[in-house]
């Protein structure tokens, strides 16, 4: 098999949400820490110390509260503003180590090293880890391999295997074939990128239990039994690059804004305020993506986990005669959709909006009886640009549409929220004299 002309690295923040919190509160170091989901529901991030206590991902907070207390641990509310800002800082440092970067998620980034064959990439990765930690405080793991799937697998070894964990870097190119076989045989097939529990169960029935078993399987046969995606994974495990590097993320096909409420709602006015707020948030994302929406879907739901509670989970789609990114127009449509589906007598737990039929904002579909360009379009666009600029500079929610309300009683519950260390003056860390 010919060697690929390039290598990939996956750089991944270790326990990212917890690590962000520890940057600004060193007293959390060495303690079991979990970060909770919306409304402080369940664990979505865990420190190594919390994992050692047996706390699982998604475990409800009420079930682990006493365990954390006994071991001097702590549960924190999700501080999404902080995590997004720390991610931006981390990714900007990582970008200096390769001209080709793909930000894969809030804490993961692929780098492609094309023309780096004569570099010591292990040393290169070590320098990157050191600089990320020094400049942002975030510890990262780095996996290097000839394909994205192998880089993902190497990253797992770098973060979890005792042979690499102390260094935080695993470069598969440094390993002789027999050592690769050994390590791949220790990785459960479910932990290979793109497999997951459902496929893993079926693969185990065929005797494929490890990453090495999957690597040695016949790609064409498994394609016929599963899909082309599994065939691609097998080829990637064998060093054949099938997943391209995306230098820019593809345009979104949908934008969703949704939250669970801090308490159950029954009043139409509260729900109207909520969907107006979510529509406004979605509109900001839409303009940031340079897109416009051809429609908006509004949905509400009751809580299915309350025994005996009457259930209702409706949705309504409102289409526009021409795509729009105007917040006011989206709010008006969201409120209209809510009025169509609202029913009294139910206690609602969640609401949201989904923008659909997204197109580039520069694409404008003409209307048979409409003007080619409405005379107020330019003025409206300047108003929206000013709104976004002020909220970006002064803080989200500095300027609101009246329909969004002020300080809603239905807002998501975050009783353990840490300060906005990097985004609010009140959150700045002040040293003791």
PDB file of C-alpha atoms in Angstrom, residues 21 76 93 113 144 161 178 180 241 289 297-298 319:
ATOM      1  CA  UNK A  21     -13.391  26.092  34.535  1.00  0.00           C
ATOM      2  CA  UNK A  76     -21.120  23.294  37.831  1.00  0.00           C
ATOM      3  CA  UNK A  93      -3.053  28.889  18.737  1.00  0.00           C
ATOM      4  CA  UNK A 113       0.475  18.267   7.324  1.00  0.00           C
ATOM      5  CA  UNK A 144      -1.159  11.772  14.303  1.00  0.00           C
ATOM      6  CA  UNK A 161      -3.201   4.689  27.066  1.00  0.00           C
ATOM      7  CA  UNK A 178       3.680  -4.943  15.389  1.00  0.00           C
ATOM      8  CA  UNK A 180       0.266  -0.767  16.011  1.00  0.00           C
ATOM      9  CA  UNK A 241      -7.546   8.642   3.069  1.00  0.00           C
ATOM     10  CA  UNK A 289     -23.531  32.317   8.435  1.00  0.00           C
ATOM     11  CA  UNK A 297     -40.684  25.657  12.302  1.00  0.00           C
ATOM     12  CA  UNK A 298     -41.970  26.239  15.829  1.00  0.00           C
ATOM     13  CA  UNK A 319     -42.977  29.509   5.032  1.00  0.00           C
TER      14      UNK A 319
END
